[in-house]
PDB file of C-alpha atoms in Angstrom:
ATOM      1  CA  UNK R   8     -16.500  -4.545 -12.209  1.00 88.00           C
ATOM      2  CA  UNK R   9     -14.037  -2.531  -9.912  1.00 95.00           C
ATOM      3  CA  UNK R  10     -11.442   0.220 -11.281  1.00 96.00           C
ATOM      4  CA  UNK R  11      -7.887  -0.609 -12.225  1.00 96.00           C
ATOM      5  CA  UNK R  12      -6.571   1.503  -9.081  1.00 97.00           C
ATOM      6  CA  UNK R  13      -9.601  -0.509  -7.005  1.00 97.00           C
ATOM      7  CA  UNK R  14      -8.015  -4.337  -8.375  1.00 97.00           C
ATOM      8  CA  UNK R  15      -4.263  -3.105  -7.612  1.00 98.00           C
ATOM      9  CA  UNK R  16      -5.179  -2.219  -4.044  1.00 98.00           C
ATOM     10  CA  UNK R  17      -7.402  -5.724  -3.858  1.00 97.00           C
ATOM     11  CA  UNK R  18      -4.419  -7.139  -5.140  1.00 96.00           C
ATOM     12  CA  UNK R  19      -1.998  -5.348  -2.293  1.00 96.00           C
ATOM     13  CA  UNK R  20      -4.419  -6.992   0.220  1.00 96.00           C
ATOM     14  CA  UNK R  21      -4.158 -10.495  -1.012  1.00 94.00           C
ATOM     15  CA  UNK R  22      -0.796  -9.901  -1.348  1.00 94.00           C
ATOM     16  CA  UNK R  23       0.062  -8.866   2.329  1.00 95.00           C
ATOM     17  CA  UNK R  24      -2.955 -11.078   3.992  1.00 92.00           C
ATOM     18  CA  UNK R  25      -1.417 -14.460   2.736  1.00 86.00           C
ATOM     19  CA  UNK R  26      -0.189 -15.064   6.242  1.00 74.00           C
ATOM     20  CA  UNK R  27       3.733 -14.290   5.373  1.00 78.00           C
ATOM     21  CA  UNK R  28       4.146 -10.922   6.758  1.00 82.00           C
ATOM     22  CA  UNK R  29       3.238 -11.816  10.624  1.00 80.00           C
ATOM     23  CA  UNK R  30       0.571  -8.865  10.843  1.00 85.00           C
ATOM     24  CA  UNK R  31      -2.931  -8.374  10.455  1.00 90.00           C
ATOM     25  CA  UNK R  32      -3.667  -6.943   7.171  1.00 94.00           C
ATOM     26  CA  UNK R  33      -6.407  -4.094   7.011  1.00 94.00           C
ATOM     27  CA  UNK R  34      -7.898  -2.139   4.171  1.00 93.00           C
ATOM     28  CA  UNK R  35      -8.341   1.683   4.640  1.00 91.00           C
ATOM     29  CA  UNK R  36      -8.953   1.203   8.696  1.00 88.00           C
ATOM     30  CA  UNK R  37     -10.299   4.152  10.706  1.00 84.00           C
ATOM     31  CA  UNK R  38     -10.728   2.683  13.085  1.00 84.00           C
ATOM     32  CA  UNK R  39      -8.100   2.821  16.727  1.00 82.00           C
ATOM     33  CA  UNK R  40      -5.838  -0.865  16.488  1.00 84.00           C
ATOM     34  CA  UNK R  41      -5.859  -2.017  20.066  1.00 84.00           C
ATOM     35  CA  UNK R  42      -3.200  -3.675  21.961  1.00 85.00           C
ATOM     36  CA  UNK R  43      -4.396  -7.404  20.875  1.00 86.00           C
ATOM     37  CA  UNK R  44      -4.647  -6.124  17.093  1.00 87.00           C
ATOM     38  CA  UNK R  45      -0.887  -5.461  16.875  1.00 89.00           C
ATOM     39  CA  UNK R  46       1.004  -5.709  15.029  1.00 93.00           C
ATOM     40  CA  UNK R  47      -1.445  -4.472  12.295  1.00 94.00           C
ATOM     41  CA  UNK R  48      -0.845  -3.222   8.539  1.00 95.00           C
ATOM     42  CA  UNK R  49      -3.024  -0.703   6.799  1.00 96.00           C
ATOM     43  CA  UNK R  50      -3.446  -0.421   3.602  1.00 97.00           C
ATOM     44  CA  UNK R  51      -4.673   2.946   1.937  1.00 96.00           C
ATOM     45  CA  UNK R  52      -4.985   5.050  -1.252  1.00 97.00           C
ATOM     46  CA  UNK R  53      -3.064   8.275  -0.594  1.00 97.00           C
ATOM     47  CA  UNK R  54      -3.608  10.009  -4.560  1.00 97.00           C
ATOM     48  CA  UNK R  55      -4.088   8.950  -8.279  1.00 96.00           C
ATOM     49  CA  UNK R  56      -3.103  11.110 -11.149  1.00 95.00           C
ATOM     50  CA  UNK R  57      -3.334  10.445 -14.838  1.00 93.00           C
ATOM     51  CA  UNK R  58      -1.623  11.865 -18.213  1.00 94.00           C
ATOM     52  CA  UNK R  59      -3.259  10.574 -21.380  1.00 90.00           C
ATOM     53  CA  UNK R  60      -0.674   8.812 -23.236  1.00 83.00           C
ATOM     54  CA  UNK R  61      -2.232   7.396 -26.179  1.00 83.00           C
ATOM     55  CA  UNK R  62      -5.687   8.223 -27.046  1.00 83.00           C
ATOM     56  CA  UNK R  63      -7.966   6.287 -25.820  1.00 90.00           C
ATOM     57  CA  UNK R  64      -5.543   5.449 -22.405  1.00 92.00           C
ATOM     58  CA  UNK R  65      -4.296   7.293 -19.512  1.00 95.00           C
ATOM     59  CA  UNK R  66      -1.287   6.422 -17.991  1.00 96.00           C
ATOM     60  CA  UNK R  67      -1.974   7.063 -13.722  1.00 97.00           C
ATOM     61  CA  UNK R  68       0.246   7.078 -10.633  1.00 98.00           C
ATOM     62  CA  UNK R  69      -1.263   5.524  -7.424  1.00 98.00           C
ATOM     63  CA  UNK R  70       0.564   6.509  -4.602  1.00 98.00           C
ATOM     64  CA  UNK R  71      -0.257   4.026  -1.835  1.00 98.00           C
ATOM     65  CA  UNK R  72       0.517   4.104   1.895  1.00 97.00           C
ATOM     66  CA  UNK R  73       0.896   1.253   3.861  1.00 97.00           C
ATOM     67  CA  UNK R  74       1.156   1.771   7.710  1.00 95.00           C
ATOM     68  CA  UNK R  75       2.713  -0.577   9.795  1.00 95.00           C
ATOM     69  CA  UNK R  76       1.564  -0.315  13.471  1.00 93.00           C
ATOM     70  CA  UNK R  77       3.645  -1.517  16.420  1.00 93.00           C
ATOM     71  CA  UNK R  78       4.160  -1.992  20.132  1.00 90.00           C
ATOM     72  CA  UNK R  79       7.368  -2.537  22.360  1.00 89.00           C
ATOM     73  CA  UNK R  80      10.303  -0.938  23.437  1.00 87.00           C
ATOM     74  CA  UNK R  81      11.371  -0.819  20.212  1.00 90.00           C
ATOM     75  CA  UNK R  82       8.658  -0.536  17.886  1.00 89.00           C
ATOM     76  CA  UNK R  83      10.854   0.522  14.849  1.00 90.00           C
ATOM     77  CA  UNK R  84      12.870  -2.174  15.126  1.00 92.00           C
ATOM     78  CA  UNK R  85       9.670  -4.627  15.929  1.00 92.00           C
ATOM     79  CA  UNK R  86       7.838  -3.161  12.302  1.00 94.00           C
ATOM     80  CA  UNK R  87      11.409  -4.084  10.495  1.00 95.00           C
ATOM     81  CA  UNK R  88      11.028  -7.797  10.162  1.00 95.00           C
ATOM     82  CA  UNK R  89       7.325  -7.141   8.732  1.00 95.00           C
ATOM     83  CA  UNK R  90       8.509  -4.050   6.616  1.00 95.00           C
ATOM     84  CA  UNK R  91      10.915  -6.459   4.582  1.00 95.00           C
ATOM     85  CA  UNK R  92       8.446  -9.313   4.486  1.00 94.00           C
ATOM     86  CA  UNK R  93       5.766  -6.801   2.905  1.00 95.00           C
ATOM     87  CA  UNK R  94       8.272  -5.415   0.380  1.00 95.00           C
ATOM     88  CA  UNK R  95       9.067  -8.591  -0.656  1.00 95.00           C
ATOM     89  CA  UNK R  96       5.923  -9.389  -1.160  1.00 94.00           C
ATOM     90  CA  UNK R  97       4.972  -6.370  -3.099  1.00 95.00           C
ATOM     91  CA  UNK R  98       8.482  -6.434  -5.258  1.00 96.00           C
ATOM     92  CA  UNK R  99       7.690 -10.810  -6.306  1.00 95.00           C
ATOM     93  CA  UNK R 100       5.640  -8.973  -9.102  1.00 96.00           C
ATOM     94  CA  UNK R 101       5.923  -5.731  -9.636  1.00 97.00           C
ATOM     95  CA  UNK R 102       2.958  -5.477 -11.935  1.00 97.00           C
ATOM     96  CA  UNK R 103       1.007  -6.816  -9.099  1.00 97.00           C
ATOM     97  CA  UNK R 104      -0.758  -9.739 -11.343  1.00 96.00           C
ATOM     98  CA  UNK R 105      -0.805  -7.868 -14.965  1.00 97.00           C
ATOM     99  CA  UNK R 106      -2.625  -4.884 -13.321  1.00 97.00           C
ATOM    100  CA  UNK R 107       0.341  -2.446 -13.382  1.00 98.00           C
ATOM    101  CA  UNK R 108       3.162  -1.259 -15.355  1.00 97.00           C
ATOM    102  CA  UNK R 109       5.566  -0.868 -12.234  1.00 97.00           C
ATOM    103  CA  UNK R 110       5.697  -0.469  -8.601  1.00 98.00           C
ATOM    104  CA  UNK R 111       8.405   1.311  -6.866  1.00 97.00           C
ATOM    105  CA  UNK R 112       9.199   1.794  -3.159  1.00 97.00           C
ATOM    106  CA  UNK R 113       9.048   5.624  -2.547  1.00 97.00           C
ATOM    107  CA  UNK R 114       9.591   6.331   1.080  1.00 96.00           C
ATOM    108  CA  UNK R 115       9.770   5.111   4.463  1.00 93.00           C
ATOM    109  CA  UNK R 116       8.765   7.361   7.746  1.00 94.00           C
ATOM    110  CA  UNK R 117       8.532   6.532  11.547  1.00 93.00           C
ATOM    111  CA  UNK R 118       6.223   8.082  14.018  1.00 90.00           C
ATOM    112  CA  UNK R 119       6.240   7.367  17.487  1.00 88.00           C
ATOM    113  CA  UNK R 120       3.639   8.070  20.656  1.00 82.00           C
ATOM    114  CA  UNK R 121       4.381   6.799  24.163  1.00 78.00           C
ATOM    115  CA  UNK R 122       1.553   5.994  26.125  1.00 69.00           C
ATOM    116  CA  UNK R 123       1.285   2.615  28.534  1.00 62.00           C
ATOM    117  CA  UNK R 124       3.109   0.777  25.715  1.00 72.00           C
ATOM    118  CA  UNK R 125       5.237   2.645  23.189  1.00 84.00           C
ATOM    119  CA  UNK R 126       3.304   2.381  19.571  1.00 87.00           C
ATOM    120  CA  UNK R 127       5.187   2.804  16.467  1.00 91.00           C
ATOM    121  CA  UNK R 128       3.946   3.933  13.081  1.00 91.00           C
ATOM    122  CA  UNK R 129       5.935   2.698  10.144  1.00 95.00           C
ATOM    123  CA  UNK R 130       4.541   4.176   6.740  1.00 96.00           C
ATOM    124  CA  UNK R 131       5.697   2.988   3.575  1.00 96.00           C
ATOM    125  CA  UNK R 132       4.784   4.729   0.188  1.00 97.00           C
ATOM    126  CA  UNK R 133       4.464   3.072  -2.789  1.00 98.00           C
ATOM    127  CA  UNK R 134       4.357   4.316  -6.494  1.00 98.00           C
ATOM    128  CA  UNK R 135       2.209   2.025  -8.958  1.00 98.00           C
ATOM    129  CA  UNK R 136       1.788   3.018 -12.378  1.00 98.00           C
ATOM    130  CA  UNK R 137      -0.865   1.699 -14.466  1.00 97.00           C
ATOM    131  CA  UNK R 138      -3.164   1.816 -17.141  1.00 96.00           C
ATOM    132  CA  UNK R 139      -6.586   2.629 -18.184  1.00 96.00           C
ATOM    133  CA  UNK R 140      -9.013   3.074 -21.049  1.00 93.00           C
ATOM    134  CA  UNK R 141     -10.273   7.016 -20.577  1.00 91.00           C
ATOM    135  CA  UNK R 142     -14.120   6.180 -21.002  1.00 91.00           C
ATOM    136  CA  UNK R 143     -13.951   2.811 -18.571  1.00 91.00           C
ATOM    137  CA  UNK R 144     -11.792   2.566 -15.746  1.00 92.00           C
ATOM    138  CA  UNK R 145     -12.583  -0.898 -15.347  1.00 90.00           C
ATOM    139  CA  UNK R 146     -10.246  -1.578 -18.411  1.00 89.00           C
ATOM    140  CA  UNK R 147      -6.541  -1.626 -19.072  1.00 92.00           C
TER     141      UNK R 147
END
């Protein structure tokens, strides 16, 4: 079986890939997006830290990134209408299915690079707080 942070990112995914959002919805991508592949959404791991709490659990923090990639004119204001579809998505449930204690929108920042088309990169942090036993990360 997969980690708790492994299920909440699985869950993210699901979450964002439903068809709602308007994008293509991509898991840790390394990948270059081309042209036809925009607008595209990346989903990544950025850290994970844990406190023990009470023995036997430790309570983590997932910061997660999402990147929203663009192209236009405008591609900040093309990434807003998918930007508030995916937060509303991720804010439905906050414990993302059971799997987390919380998740809280952290920060937004825009990137831009001209080139034949301008491309946009918006990049949305997340915080998600969960649970785990300390000798099997597979359990809350």
């Amino acid at each position: 079986m997969a980690s708790i942070r492994e299920q909440i990112l699985e869950q993210i995914v699901q979450r964002l890939a439903n068809g709602t959002i308007g994008a293509g919805v991509y898991r840790s991508r390394t990948a270059a997006v081309s042209r036809g592949q925009t607008p595209a959404v990346i989903v990544r791991p950025a850290s994970d830290g844990a406190v023990q709490t009470v023995m036997p659990k430790l309570q983590w923090t997932l910061q997660v990134q999402i990147e929203v990639i663009t192209r236009g004119d405008v591609p900040d204001q093309l990434a807003d209408p998918i930007l508030v579809a995916m937060n509303s998505a991720l804010m439905a449930d906050i414990t993302l299915g059971g799997l987390a204690i919380q998740t809280v929108p952290r920060s937004w920042r825009f990137h831009f690079h001209d080139g034949d088309e301008s491309i946009g990169r918006a990049i949305a942090e997340y915080e998600i707080r969960y649970r785990s036993d300390e000798r099997d990360l597979t359990l809350q």
